[in-house]
PDB file of C-alpha atoms and ligand atoms in Angstrom:
ATOM      1  CA  UNK A 162       0.000   0.000   0.000  1.00 48.00           C
ATOM      2  CA  UNK A 163       1.384   3.411  -0.866  1.00 49.00           C
ATOM      3  CA  UNK A 164       0.200   6.889  -0.017  1.00 47.00           C
ATOM      4  CA  UNK A 165       1.010  10.045  -1.970  1.00 50.00           C
ATOM      5  CA  UNK A 166       4.554  10.339  -3.423  1.00 64.00           C
ATOM      6  CA  UNK A 167       6.910   9.742  -0.481  1.00 93.00           C
ATOM      7  CA  UNK A 168       8.778  12.596   1.162  1.00 96.00           C
ATOM      8  CA  UNK A 169      10.414  10.074   3.471  1.00 97.00           C
ATOM      9  CA  UNK A 170      11.359   6.650   2.194  1.00 97.00           C
ATOM     10  CA  UNK A 171      13.078   4.052   4.357  1.00 97.00           C
ATOM     11  CA  UNK A 172      14.356   0.967   2.539  1.00 97.00           C
ATOM     12  CA  UNK A 173      15.680  -2.157   4.223  1.00 97.00           C
ATOM     13  CA  UNK A 174      16.781  -0.383   7.397  1.00 98.00           C
ATOM     14  CA  UNK A 175      18.626  -2.401  10.042  1.00 98.00           C
ATOM     15  CA  UNK A 176      19.966  -0.769  13.184  1.00 98.00           C
ATOM     16  CA  UNK A 177      20.936  -1.578  16.747  1.00 97.00           C
ATOM     17  CA  UNK A 178      23.591  -1.319  19.388  1.00 97.00           C
ATOM     18  CA  UNK A 179      27.001  -2.917  19.925  1.00 95.00           C
ATOM     19  CA  UNK A 180      26.699  -4.932  16.716  1.00 93.00           C
ATOM     20  CA  UNK A 181      23.306  -6.476  17.539  1.00 96.00           C
ATOM     21  CA  UNK A 182      20.371  -5.438  15.310  1.00 97.00           C
ATOM     22  CA  UNK A 183      17.146  -4.493  17.084  1.00 97.00           C
ATOM     23  CA  UNK A 184      15.489  -3.196  13.883  1.00 98.00           C
ATOM     24  CA  UNK A 185      15.657  -5.532  10.917  1.00 97.00           C
ATOM     25  CA  UNK A 186      15.056  -4.871   7.241  1.00 97.00           C
ATOM     26  CA  UNK A 187      12.420  -2.217   7.845  1.00 97.00           C
ATOM     27  CA  UNK A 188      10.855  -0.401   4.903  1.00 97.00           C
ATOM     28  CA  UNK A 189       8.244   2.340   5.097  1.00 97.00           C
ATOM     29  CA  UNK A 190       7.202   5.529   3.366  1.00 97.00           C
ATOM     30  CA  UNK A 191       5.563   8.751   4.469  1.00 98.00           C
ATOM     31  CA  UNK A 192       4.001  10.905   1.776  1.00 96.00           C
ATOM     32  CA  UNK A 193       3.438  14.652   1.530  1.00 96.00           C
ATOM     33  CA  UNK A 194       0.902  15.778   4.118  1.00 96.00           C
ATOM     34  CA  UNK A 195       0.738  12.313   5.636  1.00 97.00           C
ATOM     35  CA  UNK A 196       0.966  11.349   9.291  1.00 98.00           C
ATOM     36  CA  UNK A 197       2.138   7.781   9.853  1.00 98.00           C
ATOM     37  CA  UNK A 198       2.013   6.320  13.361  1.00 97.00           C
ATOM     38  CA  UNK A 199       4.851   3.956  14.236  1.00 97.00           C
ATOM     39  CA  UNK A 200       3.422   1.709  16.922  1.00 94.00           C
ATOM     40  CA  UNK A 201       4.464  -1.349  18.876  1.00 93.00           C
ATOM     41  CA  UNK A 202       5.152  -2.609  22.384  1.00 91.00           C
ATOM     42  CA  UNK A 203       8.016  -1.469  24.607  1.00 90.00           C
ATOM     43  CA  UNK A 204      11.362  -2.468  23.156  1.00 92.00           C
ATOM     44  CA  UNK A 205       9.998  -3.130  19.643  1.00 94.00           C
ATOM     45  CA  UNK A 206      12.536  -0.743  18.117  1.00 96.00           C
ATOM     46  CA  UNK A 207      10.522   2.425  17.458  1.00 96.00           C
ATOM     47  CA  UNK A 208      13.003   4.862  19.010  1.00 96.00           C
ATOM     48  CA  UNK A 209      15.896   3.020  17.371  1.00 97.00           C
ATOM     49  CA  UNK A 210      14.186   3.410  13.981  1.00 98.00           C
ATOM     50  CA  UNK A 211      13.906   7.196  14.420  1.00 97.00           C
ATOM     51  CA  UNK A 212      17.519   7.406  15.609  1.00 95.00           C
ATOM     52  CA  UNK A 213      18.742   5.480  12.575  1.00 96.00           C
ATOM     53  CA  UNK A 214      16.659   7.560  10.139  1.00 96.00           C
ATOM     54  CA  UNK A 215      18.078  10.817  11.557  1.00 93.00           C
ATOM     55  CA  UNK A 216      21.510   9.143  11.874  1.00 93.00           C
ATOM     56  CA  UNK A 217      21.694   9.866  15.584  1.00 91.00           C
ATOM     57  CA  UNK A 218      23.017   6.299  15.413  1.00 93.00           C
ATOM     58  CA  UNK A 219      24.619   4.817  12.302  1.00 93.00           C
ATOM     59  CA  UNK A 220      22.349   2.271  10.589  1.00 96.00           C
ATOM     60  CA  UNK A 221      23.788  -1.201   9.934  1.00 97.00           C
ATOM     61  CA  UNK A 222      22.083  -1.427   6.547  1.00 97.00           C
ATOM     62  CA  UNK A 223      19.492   0.297   4.440  1.00 97.00           C
ATOM     63  CA  UNK A 224      18.763   3.559   2.686  1.00 96.00           C
ATOM     64  CA  UNK A 225      16.872   6.667   3.766  1.00 96.00           C
ATOM     65  CA  UNK A 226      15.590   9.029   1.075  1.00 96.00           C
ATOM     66  CA  UNK A 227      14.383  12.551   1.831  1.00 95.00           C
ATOM     67  CA  UNK A 228      12.358  13.891  -1.115  1.00 94.00           C
ATOM     68  CA  UNK A 229      14.105  11.270  -3.234  1.00 93.00           C
ATOM     69  CA  UNK A 230      17.601  12.218  -2.031  1.00 92.00           C
ATOM     70  CA  UNK A 231      19.746   9.596  -0.291  1.00 94.00           C
ATOM     71  CA  UNK A 232      20.814  11.198   3.011  1.00 93.00           C
ATOM     72  CA  UNK A 233      23.213   8.379   3.907  1.00 90.00           C
ATOM     73  CA  UNK A 234      26.328  10.426   3.266  1.00 86.00           C
ATOM     74  CA  UNK A 235      25.170  13.548   5.134  1.00 90.00           C
ATOM     75  CA  UNK A 236      26.233  14.499   8.656  1.00 85.00           C
ATOM     76  CA  UNK A 237      23.380  14.833  11.213  1.00 78.00           C
ATOM     77  CA  UNK A 238      23.500  18.656  11.098  1.00 80.00           C
ATOM     78  CA  UNK A 239      23.272  18.580   7.287  1.00 89.00           C
ATOM     79  CA  UNK A 240      20.327  16.188   7.497  1.00 91.00           C
ATOM     80  CA  UNK A 241      18.557  18.733   9.708  1.00 86.00           C
ATOM     81  CA  UNK A 242      19.389  21.445   7.183  1.00 87.00           C
ATOM     82  CA  UNK A 243      17.954  19.248   4.421  1.00 90.00           C
ATOM     83  CA  UNK A 244      14.605  19.437   6.238  1.00 94.00           C
ATOM     84  CA  UNK A 245      14.426  16.475   8.596  1.00 96.00           C
ATOM     85  CA  UNK A 246      13.648  17.344  12.212  1.00 94.00           C
ATOM     86  CA  UNK A 247      13.762  14.644  14.888  1.00 93.00           C
ATOM     87  CA  UNK A 248      11.976  15.521  18.142  1.00 91.00           C
ATOM     88  CA  UNK A 249      13.402  13.067  20.632  1.00 86.00           C
ATOM     89  CA  UNK A 250      11.862  12.133  23.970  1.00 78.00           C
ATOM     90  CA  UNK A 251      14.132  14.697  25.648  1.00 72.00           C
ATOM     91  CA  UNK A 252      12.062  17.579  24.164  1.00 73.00           C
ATOM     92  CA  UNK A 253      15.084  19.785  23.409  1.00 75.00           C
ATOM     93  CA  UNK A 254      14.242  22.264  26.160  1.00 84.00           C
ATOM     94  CA  UNK A 255      16.949  24.142  28.105  1.00 88.00           C
ATOM     95  CA  UNK A 256      15.848  24.953  31.648  1.00 89.00           C
ATOM     96  CA  UNK A 257      17.882  28.160  31.970  1.00 91.00           C
ATOM     97  CA  UNK A 258      16.556  29.823  28.787  1.00 93.00           C
ATOM     98  CA  UNK A 259      13.260  31.689  28.534  1.00 94.00           C
ATOM     99  CA  UNK A 260      10.464  30.710  26.162  1.00 94.00           C
ATOM    100  CA  UNK A 261      11.308  33.702  23.959  1.00 92.00           C
ATOM    101  CA  UNK A 262      14.988  32.745  23.819  1.00 92.00           C
ATOM    102  CA  UNK A 263      14.046  29.213  22.731  1.00 92.00           C
ATOM    103  CA  UNK A 264      11.845  30.579  19.979  1.00 90.00           C
ATOM    104  CA  UNK A 265      14.636  32.823  18.665  1.00 89.00           C
ATOM    105  CA  UNK A 266      17.394  30.186  18.796  1.00 85.00           C
ATOM    106  CA  UNK A 267      19.003  29.471  15.422  1.00 75.00           C
ATOM    107  CA  UNK A 268      17.195  32.404  13.827  1.00 77.00           C
ATOM    108  CA  UNK A 269      13.690  30.992  14.386  1.00 83.00           C
ATOM    109  CA  UNK A 270      10.681  33.269  14.035  1.00 84.00           C
ATOM    110  CA  UNK A 271       8.613  33.284  17.287  1.00 85.00           C
ATOM    111  CA  UNK A 272       5.523  34.413  15.351  1.00 88.00           C
ATOM    112  CA  UNK A 273       5.517  31.074  13.515  1.00 86.00           C
ATOM    113  CA  UNK A 274       5.689  29.188  16.780  1.00 87.00           C
ATOM    114  CA  UNK A 275       2.896  31.286  18.291  1.00 88.00           C
ATOM    115  CA  UNK A 276       0.678  30.479  15.311  1.00 90.00           C
ATOM    116  CA  UNK A 277       0.570  26.882  16.471  1.00 92.00           C
ATOM    117  CA  UNK A 278       0.749  27.536  20.224  1.00 92.00           C
ATOM    118  CA  UNK A 279      -0.677  30.972  21.136  1.00 93.00           C
ATOM    119  CA  UNK A 280      -0.651  29.877  24.794  1.00 91.00           C
ATOM    120  CA  UNK A 281       3.139  30.302  24.781  1.00 93.00           C
ATOM    121  CA  UNK A 282       2.863  34.048  24.124  1.00 93.00           C
ATOM    122  CA  UNK A 283       2.028  35.136  27.697  1.00 95.00           C
ATOM    123  CA  UNK A 284       4.819  32.843  28.923  1.00 95.00           C
ATOM    124  CA  UNK A 285       7.519  34.384  26.714  1.00 93.00           C
ATOM    125  CA  UNK A 286       9.695  35.721  29.568  1.00 95.00           C
ATOM    126  CA  UNK A 287       9.395  32.582  31.728  1.00 96.00           C
ATOM    127  CA  UNK A 288      12.368  30.249  32.060  1.00 95.00           C
ATOM    128  CA  UNK A 289      11.639  26.846  30.513  1.00 93.00           C
ATOM    129  CA  UNK A 290      12.596  25.106  33.760  1.00 92.00           C
ATOM    130  CA  UNK A 291       9.574  26.734  35.427  1.00 94.00           C
ATOM    131  CA  UNK A 292       7.095  25.540  32.779  1.00 92.00           C
ATOM    132  CA  UNK A 293       4.833  22.531  33.328  1.00 90.00           C
ATOM    133  CA  UNK A 294       5.632  19.309  31.475  1.00 89.00           C
ATOM    134  CA  UNK A 295       2.875  20.051  28.979  1.00 89.00           C
ATOM    135  CA  UNK A 296       4.123  23.601  28.373  1.00 91.00           C
ATOM    136  CA  UNK A 297       7.653  22.284  27.888  1.00 92.00           C
ATOM    137  CA  UNK A 298       6.376  19.789  25.335  1.00 91.00           C
ATOM    138  CA  UNK A 299       4.501  22.618  23.547  1.00 92.00           C
ATOM    139  CA  UNK A 300       7.709  24.634  23.503  1.00 93.00           C
ATOM    140  CA  UNK A 301       9.664  21.705  22.065  1.00 92.00           C
ATOM    141  CA  UNK A 302       7.007  21.209  19.408  1.00 92.00           C
ATOM    142  CA  UNK A 303       6.725  24.924  18.671  1.00 93.00           C
ATOM    143  CA  UNK A 304      10.484  25.029  18.033  1.00 92.00           C
ATOM    144  CA  UNK A 305      10.319  21.961  15.815  1.00 92.00           C
ATOM    145  CA  UNK A 306       7.444  23.420  13.758  1.00 93.00           C
ATOM    146  CA  UNK A 307       9.064  26.858  13.474  1.00 90.00           C
ATOM    147  CA  UNK A 308      11.930  25.131  11.656  1.00 91.00           C
ATOM    148  CA  UNK A 309       9.403  24.234   8.944  1.00 93.00           C
ATOM    149  CA  UNK A 310      10.528  20.638   8.550  1.00 95.00           C
ATOM    150  CA  UNK A 311       9.774  18.744   5.353  1.00 96.00           C
ATOM    151  CA  UNK A 312       9.918  15.560   7.411  1.00 97.00           C
ATOM    152  CA  UNK A 313       9.086  15.632  11.114  1.00 97.00           C
ATOM    153  CA  UNK A 314       9.721  12.640  13.363  1.00 97.00           C
ATOM    154  CA  UNK A 315       8.269  12.793  16.870  1.00 95.00           C
ATOM    155  CA  UNK A 316       9.167  10.330  19.611  1.00 94.00           C
ATOM    156  CA  UNK A 317       6.528   9.844  22.312  1.00 90.00           C
ATOM    157  CA  UNK A 318       4.857  13.191  22.540  1.00 86.00           C
ATOM    158  CA  UNK A 319       2.672  11.806  25.324  1.00 83.00           C
ATOM    159  CA  UNK A 320       5.473  10.656  27.623  1.00 81.00           C
ATOM    160  CA  UNK A 321       4.665  11.746  31.178  1.00 79.00           C
ATOM    161  CA  UNK A 322       1.796  13.995  30.062  1.00 83.00           C
ATOM    162  CA  UNK A 323      -1.903  13.972  30.932  1.00 81.00           C
ATOM    163  CA  UNK A 324      -4.178  12.767  28.079  1.00 83.00           C
ATOM    164  CA  UNK A 325      -5.810  16.217  27.887  1.00 84.00           C
ATOM    165  CA  UNK A 326      -2.451  17.745  26.903  1.00 85.00           C
ATOM    166  CA  UNK A 327      -1.821  15.050  24.313  1.00 86.00           C
ATOM    167  CA  UNK A 328      -5.269  15.805  22.902  1.00 88.00           C
ATOM    168  CA  UNK A 329      -4.109  19.431  22.496  1.00 89.00           C
ATOM    169  CA  UNK A 330      -0.784  18.501  20.872  1.00 92.00           C
ATOM    170  CA  UNK A 331      -1.741  15.811  18.364  1.00 94.00           C
ATOM    171  CA  UNK A 332      -4.209  17.960  16.377  1.00 94.00           C
ATOM    172  CA  UNK A 333      -1.389  20.488  15.930  1.00 95.00           C
ATOM    173  CA  UNK A 334       0.712  17.732  14.383  1.00 95.00           C
ATOM    174  CA  UNK A 335      -2.193  16.948  12.045  1.00 97.00           C
ATOM    175  CA  UNK A 336      -2.676  20.629  11.167  1.00 96.00           C
ATOM    176  CA  UNK A 337       1.026  21.110  10.444  1.00 96.00           C
ATOM    177  CA  UNK A 338       1.053  18.140   8.041  1.00 97.00           C
ATOM    178  CA  UNK A 339      -2.132  19.321   6.315  1.00 97.00           C
ATOM    179  CA  UNK A 340      -1.009  22.948   5.955  1.00 95.00           C
ATOM    180  CA  UNK A 341       2.649  22.425   5.067  1.00 95.00           C
ATOM    181  CA  UNK A 342       2.591  19.176   3.113  1.00 96.00           C
ATOM    182  CA  UNK A 343       5.253  17.801   5.444  1.00 97.00           C
ATOM    183  CA  UNK A 344       5.601  14.094   6.168  1.00 98.00           C
ATOM    184  CA  UNK A 345       5.202  13.170   9.831  1.00 98.00           C
ATOM    185  CA  UNK A 346       6.378   9.936  11.437  1.00 98.00           C
ATOM    186  CA  UNK A 347       4.880   9.678  14.896  1.00 96.00           C
ATOM    187  CA  UNK A 348       6.059   7.213  17.540  1.00 95.00           C
ATOM    188  CA  UNK A 349       3.370   6.967  20.166  1.00 90.00           C
ATOM    189  CA  UNK A 350       2.323   4.658  22.986  1.00 86.00           C
ATOM    190  CA  UNK A 351      -1.188   6.186  23.106  1.00 87.00           C
ATOM    191  CA  UNK A 352      -2.352   3.987  20.253  1.00 90.00           C
ATOM    192  CA  UNK A 353      -5.948   5.165  20.061  1.00 89.00           C
ATOM    193  CA  UNK A 354      -5.014   8.865  19.994  1.00 90.00           C
ATOM    194  CA  UNK A 355      -2.192   8.255  17.530  1.00 93.00           C
ATOM    195  CA  UNK A 356      -4.451   6.396  15.095  1.00 94.00           C
ATOM    196  CA  UNK A 357      -7.146   9.063  15.385  1.00 94.00           C
ATOM    197  CA  UNK A 358      -4.492  11.566  14.226  1.00 95.00           C
ATOM    198  CA  UNK A 359      -2.668   9.469  11.636  1.00 97.00           C
ATOM    199  CA  UNK A 360      -3.505   8.417   8.084  1.00 98.00           C
ATOM    200  CA  UNK A 361      -1.710   5.085   8.366  1.00 97.00           C
ATOM    201  CA  UNK A 362      -0.130   2.954  11.048  1.00 96.00           C
ATOM    202  CA  UNK A 363       2.881   0.649  11.053  1.00 95.00           C
ATOM    203  CA  UNK A 364       3.166  -1.806  13.937  1.00 94.00           C
ATOM    204  CA  UNK A 365       6.649  -2.965  14.847  1.00 95.00           C
ATOM    205  CA  UNK A 366       7.194  -6.200  16.679  1.00 92.00           C
ATOM    206  CA  UNK A 367      10.687  -7.358  17.643  1.00 92.00           C
ATOM    207  CA  UNK A 368      12.205  -4.890  15.195  1.00 94.00           C
ATOM    208  CA  UNK A 369      10.190  -5.944  12.141  1.00 95.00           C
ATOM    209  CA  UNK A 370       7.013  -4.674  10.540  1.00 94.00           C
ATOM    210  CA  UNK A 371       4.145  -6.812  11.890  1.00 92.00           C
ATOM    211  CA  UNK A 372       1.197  -4.793  10.572  1.00 91.00           C
ATOM    212  CA  UNK A 373       0.709  -1.954   8.122  1.00 94.00           C
ATOM    213  CA  UNK A 374      -2.693  -0.502   7.271  1.00 94.00           C
ATOM    214  CA  UNK A 375      -4.757   2.651   7.181  1.00 96.00           C
ATOM    215  CA  UNK A 376      -5.402   4.162  10.601  1.00 96.00           C
ATOM    216  CA  UNK A 377      -9.142   3.587  10.163  1.00 95.00           C
ATOM    217  CA  UNK A 378      -8.612  -0.109   9.417  1.00 94.00           C
ATOM    218  CA  UNK A 379      -6.221  -0.545  12.331  1.00 93.00           C
ATOM    219  CA  UNK A 380      -8.701   1.118  14.678  1.00 92.00           C
ATOM    220  CA  UNK A 381     -11.374  -1.274  13.418  1.00 91.00           C
ATOM    221  CA  UNK A 382      -9.066  -4.317  13.766  1.00 86.00           C
ATOM    222  CA  UNK A 383      -8.411  -4.069  17.474  1.00 79.00           C
ATOM    223  CA  UNK A 384      -7.885  -7.833  17.759  1.00 77.00           C
ATOM    224  CA  UNK A 385      -4.959  -7.648  15.351  1.00 73.00           C
ATOM    225  CA  UNK A 386      -3.527  -4.647  17.178  1.00 75.00           C
ATOM    226  CA  UNK A 387      -3.846  -6.333  20.538  1.00 75.00           C
ATOM    227  CA  UNK A 388      -2.131  -9.479  19.302  1.00 73.00           C
ATOM    228  CA  UNK A 389       0.683  -7.327  17.876  1.00 70.00           C
ATOM    229  CA  UNK A 390       1.115  -5.843  21.315  1.00 70.00           C
ATOM    230  CA  UNK A 391       0.960  -9.240  23.032  1.00 53.00           C
ATOM    231  CA  UNK A 392      -0.933  -8.047  26.055  1.00 47.00           C
ATOM    232  CA  UNK A 393       0.442  -4.511  26.227  1.00 47.00           C
ATOM    233  CA  UNK A 394      -1.929  -2.202  28.085  1.00 44.00           C
ATOM    234  CA  UNK A 395      -1.645   0.866  25.854  1.00 45.00           C
ATOM    235  CA  UNK A 396      -4.967   0.335  24.057  1.00 47.00           C
TER     236      UNK A 396
HETATM  237  N1  ATP B 145      21.414   3.099  23.798  1.00 73.68           N
HETATM  238  C1  ATP B 145      21.123   1.794  23.797  1.00 73.68           C
HETATM  239  N2  ATP B 145      22.093   0.871  24.005  1.00 73.68           N
HETATM  240  C2  ATP B 145      21.808  -0.453  23.984  1.00 73.68           C
HETATM  241  N3  ATP B 145      20.572  -0.960  23.757  1.00 73.68           N
HETATM  242  C3  ATP B 145      19.574  -0.084  23.561  1.00 73.68           C
HETATM  243  C4  ATP B 145      19.791   1.325  23.557  1.00 73.68           C
HETATM  244  N4  ATP B 145      18.599   1.955  23.314  1.00 73.68           N
HETATM  245  C5  ATP B 145      17.691   0.959  23.170  1.00 73.68           C
HETATM  246  N5  ATP B 145      18.266  -0.250  23.319  1.00 73.68           N
HETATM  247  C6  ATP B 145      17.577  -1.547  23.201  1.00 73.68           C
HETATM  248  O1  ATP B 145      17.060  -1.677  21.899  1.00 73.68           O
HETATM  249  C7  ATP B 145      15.778  -2.319  21.922  1.00 73.68           C
HETATM  250  C8  ATP B 145      14.764  -1.436  21.209  1.00 73.68           C
HETATM  251  O2  ATP B 145      14.627  -0.241  21.988  1.00 73.68           O
HETATM  252  P1  ATP B 145      13.794   1.031  21.481  1.00 73.68           P
HETATM  253  O3  ATP B 145      13.987   2.100  22.496  1.00 73.68           O
HETATM  254  O4  ATP B 145      14.124   1.307  20.072  1.00 73.68           O
HETATM  255  O5  ATP B 145      12.308   0.449  21.554  1.00 73.68           O
HETATM  256  P2  ATP B 145      10.937   1.224  21.569  1.00 73.68           P
HETATM  257  O6  ATP B 145      10.024   0.454  20.684  1.00 73.68           O
HETATM  258  O7  ATP B 145      11.136   2.663  21.262  1.00 73.68           O
HETATM  259  O8  ATP B 145      10.492   1.043  23.074  1.00 73.68           O
HETATM  260  P3  ATP B 145       9.724   2.041  24.092  1.00 73.68           P
HETATM  261  O9  ATP B 145       8.310   2.094  23.613  1.00 73.68           O
HETATM  262  O10 ATP B 145       9.861   1.330  25.397  1.00 73.68           O
HETATM  263  O11 ATP B 145      10.422   3.367  24.059  1.00 73.68           O
HETATM  264  C9  ATP B 145      15.456  -2.578  23.395  1.00 73.68           C
HETATM  265  O12 ATP B 145      15.769  -3.914  23.690  1.00 73.68           O
HETATM  266  C10 ATP B 145      16.376  -1.631  24.131  1.00 73.68           C
HETATM  267  O13 ATP B 145      16.744  -2.155  25.382  1.00 73.68           O
END
């Protein structure tokens, strides 16, 4: 199954640690304006996949194409310049800097960030360390979106956050993809919320693709999802 022409194409990716592969021969695509949820139980290899795509770790095998261009030879900072932004679980927030300073780092335009998260405006002079977890996650996302990525990869937006905050953040991801035509690859443990946001879902199990379908079909096939998770409680 293919979506619109892929902005991100991963072919035969294998990656892991200390010579042992935890992701094996993984292929997936994300098209323009598409949100693809990368799902699977703890330890399935979701974070490792994102790290290998952004070359935070060196893949063992495989090719990653960004708008048709092989990014294998690029350094991580050049990959970011080419339009791929990887929001890791650490949120990229510096406790000693104010909200405003974050939104101006690297020449970003705060107005762009405020378009997506107007609630950050009254907090502009507050140090990030004094923000709530949800506000910090908004700040991390606002920075990522203000960079206008062509491909955005987000690792566990919901980590440590109340569902009501996740319900605020995920529609912004959807809106960004719709408005910008960016490709979004979303790793998320909140399966229901992720599939309500995404167009398609890929379920990883032990480092390999176990299921791949439209989000609507995956939501309707809960039995298949549950068996992919082998008793995980995220549903
Ligand atoms: N830095 C690391 N060094 C060694 N092994 C690691 C490292 N990071 C992850 N692993 C291992 O790789 C496997 C896949 O981990 P990964 O974090 O990619 O899974 P995940 O699907 O993102 O899980 P979770 O949902 O729990 O975050 C796990 O067995 C994990 O212990």
